[in-house]
Amino acid sequence: MLNFDYTNLIQIYNKDPKNSVCQAEIHLFSKNFKTYKKSIQSKNLGFLDLPKNQFELQKIVDFAKENRSKYEDIVILGIGGSMLGPQVLLDVFDQKILDSGLKIHCLDNIDPDLIFHVTQKINLTKTLFLVQTKSGTTPETLAQFFYFLDLCKKQNLEIQSHFVFVTDPVVGYLRKFAIENKIISFEIPANVGGRFSVLSPVGLVIGILINLDINNLMDGAQNILQSYFYEENPEVLNFSTIQYILAQKNKNINVLMPYSSRLKTLSSWFVQLLSESIGKQKKDQSSVGITPLPSLGATDQHSQLQLFKEGPNDKLIIFIEVQKQERKLPIPEILEPEFDYLSQKSFNELLKAEFLGTRQSLTESLKPNLTLTIDKVDEFNLGQLFMFFQLSIAFLGEMFEINAFDQPGVERSKVLTKEFLAR
Ligand code: PA5
């Protein structure tokens, strides 16, 4: 089970209350658990049902079994939540991609250089385009879709064999196109928003194509829901409370710093989740938000740590500690006395020591930090992390009294984009 440890915050509070939180402050919010829960449940949030209710799962498994061997390349077209979830899965389980023999390309942008580059790399006749968009209307994704549709048509390829859609069950252009052209498509439940969709077919189609253990992923997510939502253990709520209280104390930046390269993209996923959900203008025109900052241990010790340690005390550092890497990699005997401390240790021990050293150093400087610990990086633990963060957003939305599930601030730029194109 994922472990959540905020003892360093209490330690810092005892020396410097204005820069940290104490148990009594946290308790003020945990008393509201039932009220928050009731409000969250009244919102009909589909992501809470996904771990238990995978009505598309068998259909996806059958599709993968029947079709996997037909393809060399899979190109995922999508943006935002329709791409970030799959990207996390692909980065965490890159060994499974290798084992599957597939080459997977994520087109998460409309940069012509990127599109050209991917087009150059694929064997079109053996490519599956996985077009993922909840709304079915996102211009970036549809522009990519029309581009590759045109390429396939020009080569007289049967489009039904080269396109699969993941989209809303009813609305949107892509759904209409799927029906009219008999394209295989999987449904994102109507009440599951983009950044909460990783455990829907958005993550599952590619996950199953590379042979992830989906049951374990779902079990991990359900495990968090069961304990920290249905059984009302307050750990996730406490995490949100800490984020909220620290934001009130001018610590408006949340750094997510996993000590695992495999979890690097999880930080990008977290960035979208926190930014789009909590960055909001309220009815009285006041603004709220927490700025997420992605970081990677140990890499960013040589990039950001100087700022974290000696710069303004405006951040909460959220460490993710992985107790056991998949591989143990020894450092050989080093005969240089200068490097005695490294000799015959392992990279695993070095990474762990760097994590402990960094955490202690920040605590000594009274810089708020907490740690989420998982025993290893696997489907179960990733499912836990996904749900831990998604659930924390729901609680944060309650505290900030905002709708964490819309993104009206993105609309204006879409309108202006169309205006610029029309000029
Ligand atoms: O969280 C969200 O809803 C958004 O960020 C979407 O994921 C993003 O805009 C892409 O939307 P769609 O999946 O409709 O193409």
XYZ file of C-alpha atoms and ligand atoms in Angstrom:
438
model
C 0.000 0.000 0.000
C 1.185 3.476 -0.890
C 2.588 5.235 2.166
C 2.014 8.915 2.816
C 4.427 10.572 5.221
C 4.242 14.212 6.234
C 6.225 14.065 9.460
C 8.758 16.525 8.040
C 6.023 19.129 7.794
C 5.239 18.741 11.484
C 8.932 18.949 12.304
C 9.231 22.167 10.294
C 6.066 23.571 11.873
C 7.533 23.152 15.337
C 10.371 25.503 14.371
C 8.569 27.776 11.934
C 4.738 27.624 12.064
C 4.148 30.155 9.314
C 5.986 28.009 6.788
C 4.365 24.659 7.485
C 1.282 22.900 8.817
C 0.457 21.156 12.067
C -1.813 18.293 12.972
C -4.449 20.589 14.491
C -4.758 22.561 11.234
C -5.048 19.350 9.254
C -7.683 18.057 11.650
C -9.884 21.098 11.031
C -10.385 19.782 7.502
C -10.499 16.051 8.177
C -13.595 16.725 10.299
C -15.346 17.696 7.056
C -14.720 14.357 5.355
C -18.388 13.359 5.168
C -19.483 16.739 3.824
C -16.795 16.731 1.133
C -17.570 13.153 0.221
C -21.270 13.876 -0.143
C -20.589 16.855 -2.358
C -18.089 14.917 -4.505
C -20.546 12.031 -4.888
C -23.289 14.392 -5.967
C -21.175 15.460 -8.956
C -21.522 12.180 -10.877
C -17.778 11.873 -11.448
C -17.112 8.968 -13.755
C -13.469 8.519 -12.780
C -14.593 7.165 -9.397
C -16.347 4.272 -11.148
C -13.655 3.328 -13.661
C -11.657 0.834 -11.573
C -14.762 -1.262 -10.947
C -16.669 -0.728 -14.129
C -14.693 -1.432 -17.286
C -17.461 -2.168 -19.706
C -15.156 -1.847 -22.749
C -12.380 -4.046 -21.345
C -13.287 -7.346 -23.023
C -13.881 -5.611 -26.335
C -10.426 -4.016 -26.160
C -8.776 -7.310 -25.180
C -10.448 -9.069 -28.124
C -9.425 -6.303 -30.486
C -5.805 -6.446 -29.303
C -5.624 -10.234 -29.549
C -6.948 -10.242 -33.067
C -5.058 -7.271 -34.439
C -1.785 -6.718 -32.569
C 0.297 -8.810 -34.932
C -0.930 -6.881 -37.979
C 0.966 -3.752 -37.024
C 4.558 -2.588 -36.706
C 3.793 1.006 -35.738
C 1.118 2.532 -33.575
C 0.654 6.279 -33.768
C -1.405 7.834 -31.006
C -3.086 11.086 -31.985
C -4.327 13.171 -29.080
C -3.574 16.032 -26.750
C -4.060 16.937 -23.077
C -5.698 14.209 -21.046
C -6.192 12.098 -24.151
C -2.426 11.777 -24.518
C -0.778 12.341 -21.140
C -2.246 9.223 -19.512
C -1.064 6.944 -22.338
C 2.340 8.645 -22.278
C 2.751 7.848 -18.576
C 1.916 4.194 -19.221
C 4.335 4.009 -22.130
C 7.178 5.613 -20.193
C 6.653 3.549 -17.070
C 6.420 0.287 -19.004
C 8.877 0.873 -21.830
C 10.234 -2.639 -21.356
C 6.800 -3.987 -22.296
C 6.886 -1.928 -25.494
C 10.204 -3.549 -26.370
C 8.803 -6.986 -25.569
C 5.708 -6.340 -27.705
C 7.836 -5.586 -30.752
C 5.683 -2.562 -31.540
C 7.001 0.915 -32.262
C 4.814 3.505 -30.642
C 4.746 7.183 -31.542
C 2.880 9.816 -29.557
C 1.815 12.786 -31.628
C 1.042 15.177 -28.814
C 1.563 18.332 -30.855
C 0.741 19.865 -34.204
C 4.281 20.987 -34.851
C 4.795 20.179 -38.544
C 8.354 19.047 -37.861
C 7.105 16.476 -35.377
C 4.386 15.230 -37.737
C 6.851 15.045 -40.630
C 9.375 13.224 -38.480
C 6.872 10.573 -37.363
C 5.539 10.184 -40.916
C 9.086 9.475 -42.071
C 9.565 6.803 -39.431
C 6.441 4.698 -39.934
C 5.551 1.993 -42.400
C 2.084 3.270 -43.313
C 0.808 -0.073 -44.565
C 1.536 -1.569 -41.137
C 0.455 1.372 -38.995
C -2.484 1.709 -36.650
C -3.612 5.253 -35.841
C -5.206 5.458 -32.427
C -7.228 8.664 -32.496
C -8.103 9.728 -28.958
C -10.328 12.682 -28.174
C -13.110 12.814 -25.620
C -14.963 15.675 -27.257
C -14.296 14.329 -30.727
C -13.801 17.885 -31.921
C -10.372 18.997 -30.685
C -8.793 20.790 -33.656
C -5.235 19.650 -32.971
C -6.229 15.983 -32.924
C -8.633 16.259 -35.827
C -6.085 18.072 -37.984
C -3.689 15.174 -37.361
C -6.469 12.697 -38.112
C -7.382 14.347 -41.419
C -3.722 14.438 -42.375
C -3.148 10.714 -41.864
C -6.565 9.825 -43.291
C -5.543 11.612 -46.458
C -2.188 9.794 -46.547
C -3.909 6.432 -46.182
C -6.507 7.207 -48.823
C -3.795 8.306 -51.239
C -2.189 4.893 -50.820
C -5.541 3.149 -51.253
C -5.397 1.688 -47.762
C -8.606 0.508 -46.200
C -9.210 3.044 -43.455
C -11.088 0.568 -41.231
C -7.847 -1.381 -40.876
C -5.750 1.626 -39.963
C -7.851 3.708 -37.595
C -9.303 3.064 -34.169
C -11.067 5.779 -32.199
C -11.352 6.417 -28.476
C -14.037 9.026 -27.977
C -17.350 10.028 -26.408
C -20.143 7.453 -26.763
C -22.514 9.875 -28.458
C -21.361 13.376 -29.229
C -18.616 14.821 -31.417
C -17.435 14.628 -34.982
C -15.303 11.540 -34.448
C -18.235 9.480 -33.150
C -20.245 10.507 -36.207
C -17.361 9.577 -38.499
C -16.982 6.212 -36.737
C -20.640 5.351 -37.268
C -20.712 6.471 -40.887
C -17.457 4.727 -41.794
C -17.647 1.676 -39.523
C -14.464 2.486 -37.657
C -13.781 0.416 -34.530
C -14.168 2.709 -31.564
C -14.077 2.530 -27.805
C -16.096 4.721 -25.506
C -14.902 7.188 -22.911
C -17.871 7.398 -20.535
C -19.659 10.723 -20.909
C -18.982 11.668 -17.277
C -15.192 11.102 -17.468
C -13.246 14.265 -18.241
C -9.983 14.314 -20.209
C -7.507 14.643 -17.365
C -9.366 11.993 -15.356
C -9.491 9.504 -18.217
C -6.292 7.491 -17.880
C -8.137 4.486 -16.469
C -10.716 4.592 -19.277
C -10.077 3.272 -22.816
C -7.811 6.334 -23.222
C -5.138 4.449 -21.278
C -6.469 0.943 -21.693
C -6.285 0.498 -25.452
C -2.584 1.201 -25.671
C -2.040 -0.469 -22.287
C -3.590 -3.708 -23.510
C -1.753 -3.538 -26.835
C 1.536 -3.586 -24.887
C 0.297 -6.288 -22.493
C -0.067 -4.358 -19.252
C -1.718 -6.104 -16.350
C -4.864 -3.993 -16.405
C -6.479 -5.838 -13.507
C -3.585 -4.868 -11.266
C -3.741 -1.265 -12.445
C -7.437 -1.132 -11.590
C -6.932 -2.935 -8.270
C -4.373 -0.323 -7.241
C -6.766 2.494 -8.070
C -9.676 0.774 -6.351
C -7.545 0.139 -3.294
C -7.042 3.893 -2.850
C -10.719 4.629 -3.448
C -11.812 1.992 -0.981
C -9.584 3.153 1.852
C -9.414 6.870 1.298
C -12.878 7.636 0.011
C -15.384 4.919 0.825
C -13.892 3.941 4.189
C -13.072 7.553 5.003
C -9.447 7.156 6.030
C -8.269 10.714 5.694
C -4.835 10.238 4.048
C -5.765 11.645 0.628
C -7.863 14.350 2.236
C -4.883 15.208 4.443
C -2.705 15.532 1.361
C -5.202 17.980 -0.191
C -5.463 19.825 3.124
C -1.709 20.259 3.255
C -1.670 21.583 -0.327
C -4.531 23.942 0.522
C -3.168 25.276 3.826
C 0.293 25.777 2.399
C -1.222 27.656 -0.553
C -2.873 29.973 2.005
C 0.584 30.413 3.552
C 2.011 31.545 0.186
C 3.411 28.184 -0.796
C 1.609 28.128 -4.084
C 4.012 25.910 -5.979
C 3.829 22.111 -5.768
C 6.951 20.338 -6.952
C 6.445 16.696 -7.870
C 9.801 14.962 -7.592
C 9.812 11.217 -8.163
C 13.121 9.457 -7.576
C 12.546 7.213 -10.588
C 13.095 7.980 -14.257
C 10.205 5.691 -15.061
C 7.886 8.107 -13.271
C 9.183 11.206 -15.044
C 6.096 11.568 -17.256
C 3.813 11.119 -14.260
C 4.944 14.631 -13.312
C 3.702 16.000 -16.658
C 0.376 14.246 -16.113
C 0.219 15.760 -12.603
C 0.971 19.198 -14.054
C -2.125 19.057 -16.256
C -4.292 17.594 -13.511
C -3.450 20.269 -10.958
C -3.256 23.217 -13.376
C -6.498 22.710 -15.243
C -8.478 21.518 -12.259
C -7.558 24.068 -9.630
C -6.413 27.133 -11.589
C -9.755 28.945 -11.686
C -11.424 32.321 -11.541
C -14.191 32.327 -8.960
C -17.612 33.982 -9.323
C -16.372 37.012 -7.371
C -13.549 37.346 -9.960
C -10.844 36.307 -7.464
C -8.316 33.774 -8.729
C -7.120 30.554 -7.156
C -4.583 27.973 -8.206
C -1.530 25.968 -7.316
C 1.352 25.944 -9.761
C 2.774 22.480 -10.381
C 6.442 22.095 -11.151
C 7.776 18.816 -12.545
C 11.080 17.615 -11.216
C 13.098 14.415 -11.282
C 15.417 12.973 -8.684
C 18.367 12.717 -8.839
C 18.649 14.552 -12.188
C 17.168 17.852 -11.031
C 19.345 18.016 -7.940
C 21.735 19.527 -10.454
C 19.158 21.899 -11.872
C 16.437 22.928 -9.422
C 17.657 21.929 -5.977
C 19.664 25.105 -5.449
C 16.412 27.061 -5.876
C 14.445 24.708 -3.633
C 17.039 24.901 -0.870
C 18.058 28.567 -0.869
C 15.398 30.295 -2.960
C 12.043 31.657 -1.768
C 10.084 29.460 0.619
C 7.088 29.276 -1.723
C 6.945 25.557 -2.515
C 5.732 22.231 -1.261
C 8.041 19.466 -2.451
C 6.197 16.190 -3.005
C 8.733 13.368 -3.182
C 7.877 10.002 -4.627
C 10.159 7.336 -3.227
C 10.408 3.931 -4.881
C 11.695 1.340 -2.456
C 12.848 -1.225 -4.966
C 13.816 -0.727 -8.588
C 13.178 -3.573 -10.989
C 16.886 -4.108 -11.473
C 19.827 -4.030 -9.122
C 22.850 -2.495 -10.769
C 26.172 -2.700 -8.932
C 28.912 -0.114 -9.132
C 32.209 -1.993 -9.484
C 35.113 -1.829 -7.103
C 36.816 1.524 -7.616
C 40.470 1.697 -6.697
C 40.566 5.495 -6.462
C 40.529 6.539 -2.763
C 38.575 9.660 -3.747
C 35.642 7.456 -4.788
C 35.821 5.012 -1.918
C 32.271 5.949 -0.892
C 30.962 4.674 -4.239
C 33.055 1.555 -4.525
C 31.009 -1.638 -4.548
C 27.788 0.150 -3.759
C 24.909 -0.092 -6.186
C 23.134 2.558 -8.233
C 20.085 1.645 -6.175
C 21.888 2.583 -2.957
C 23.258 5.751 -4.515
C 19.796 6.885 -5.670
C 18.340 6.162 -2.250
C 21.123 8.035 -0.463
C 20.639 11.010 -2.780
C 16.916 11.033 -2.045
C 17.446 10.854 1.725
C 20.176 13.482 1.599
C 18.075 15.887 -0.468
C 15.011 15.462 1.700
C 16.950 16.025 4.899
C 18.751 19.014 3.486
C 15.429 20.670 2.547
C 13.947 19.888 5.945
C 16.993 21.453 7.649
C 16.279 24.613 5.630
C 12.637 24.491 6.765
C 11.376 23.871 3.242
C 8.018 22.033 3.355
C 8.183 18.528 1.968
C 6.301 15.263 2.176
C 6.836 11.789 0.751
C 4.704 9.262 -1.056
C 6.388 5.865 -0.965
C 5.629 2.907 -3.197
C 7.399 -0.410 -2.898
C 8.019 -0.745 -6.643
C 6.972 0.660 -9.998
C 4.315 -1.701 -11.310
C 0.730 -1.547 -12.511
C -0.735 -1.800 -9.010
C 1.328 1.049 -7.611
C 0.793 3.216 -10.653
C -2.957 2.672 -10.319
C -2.626 3.817 -6.702
C -0.724 6.951 -7.670
C -3.221 7.858 -10.414
C -6.161 7.548 -8.042
C -4.400 9.205 -5.112
C -3.798 12.340 -7.164
C -7.192 12.336 -8.912
C -9.017 11.975 -5.605
C -6.914 14.691 -4.007
C -8.065 17.054 -6.751
C -11.699 16.350 -5.924
C -11.038 17.280 -2.276
C -9.036 20.350 -3.280
C -11.945 21.518 -5.440
C -14.168 21.375 -2.344
C -11.710 23.403 -0.282
C -11.167 26.070 -2.900
C -14.919 26.043 -3.641
C -14.419 25.798 -7.371
C -15.444 23.401 -10.113
C -12.334 21.260 -10.512
C -13.796 19.440 -13.489
C -14.179 22.122 -16.145
C -11.613 24.242 -17.992
C -13.327 27.425 -19.229
C -9.984 29.230 -19.424
C -8.956 27.127 -22.406
C -11.898 28.225 -24.570
C -10.883 31.803 -25.369
C -7.667 30.733 -27.042
C -9.627 28.238 -29.165
C -11.961 31.015 -30.368
C -9.028 33.287 -31.174
C -7.203 30.478 -32.992
C -10.191 30.126 -35.323
C -10.269 33.883 -35.853
C -6.583 33.968 -36.734
C -7.022 31.102 -39.186
C -9.925 32.893 -40.846
C -7.873 36.057 -41.505
O -8.841 17.673 -19.167
C -9.408 18.003 -20.196
O -10.623 17.824 -20.364
C -8.650 18.604 -21.348
O -7.358 18.939 -21.026
C -8.626 17.628 -22.515
O -7.977 16.442 -22.135
C -7.930 18.206 -23.754
O -8.419 19.477 -24.042
C -8.177 17.299 -24.944
O -9.558 17.168 -25.153
P -10.178 16.014 -26.016
O -9.908 14.739 -25.348
O -11.633 16.344 -26.071
O -9.533 16.074 -27.364
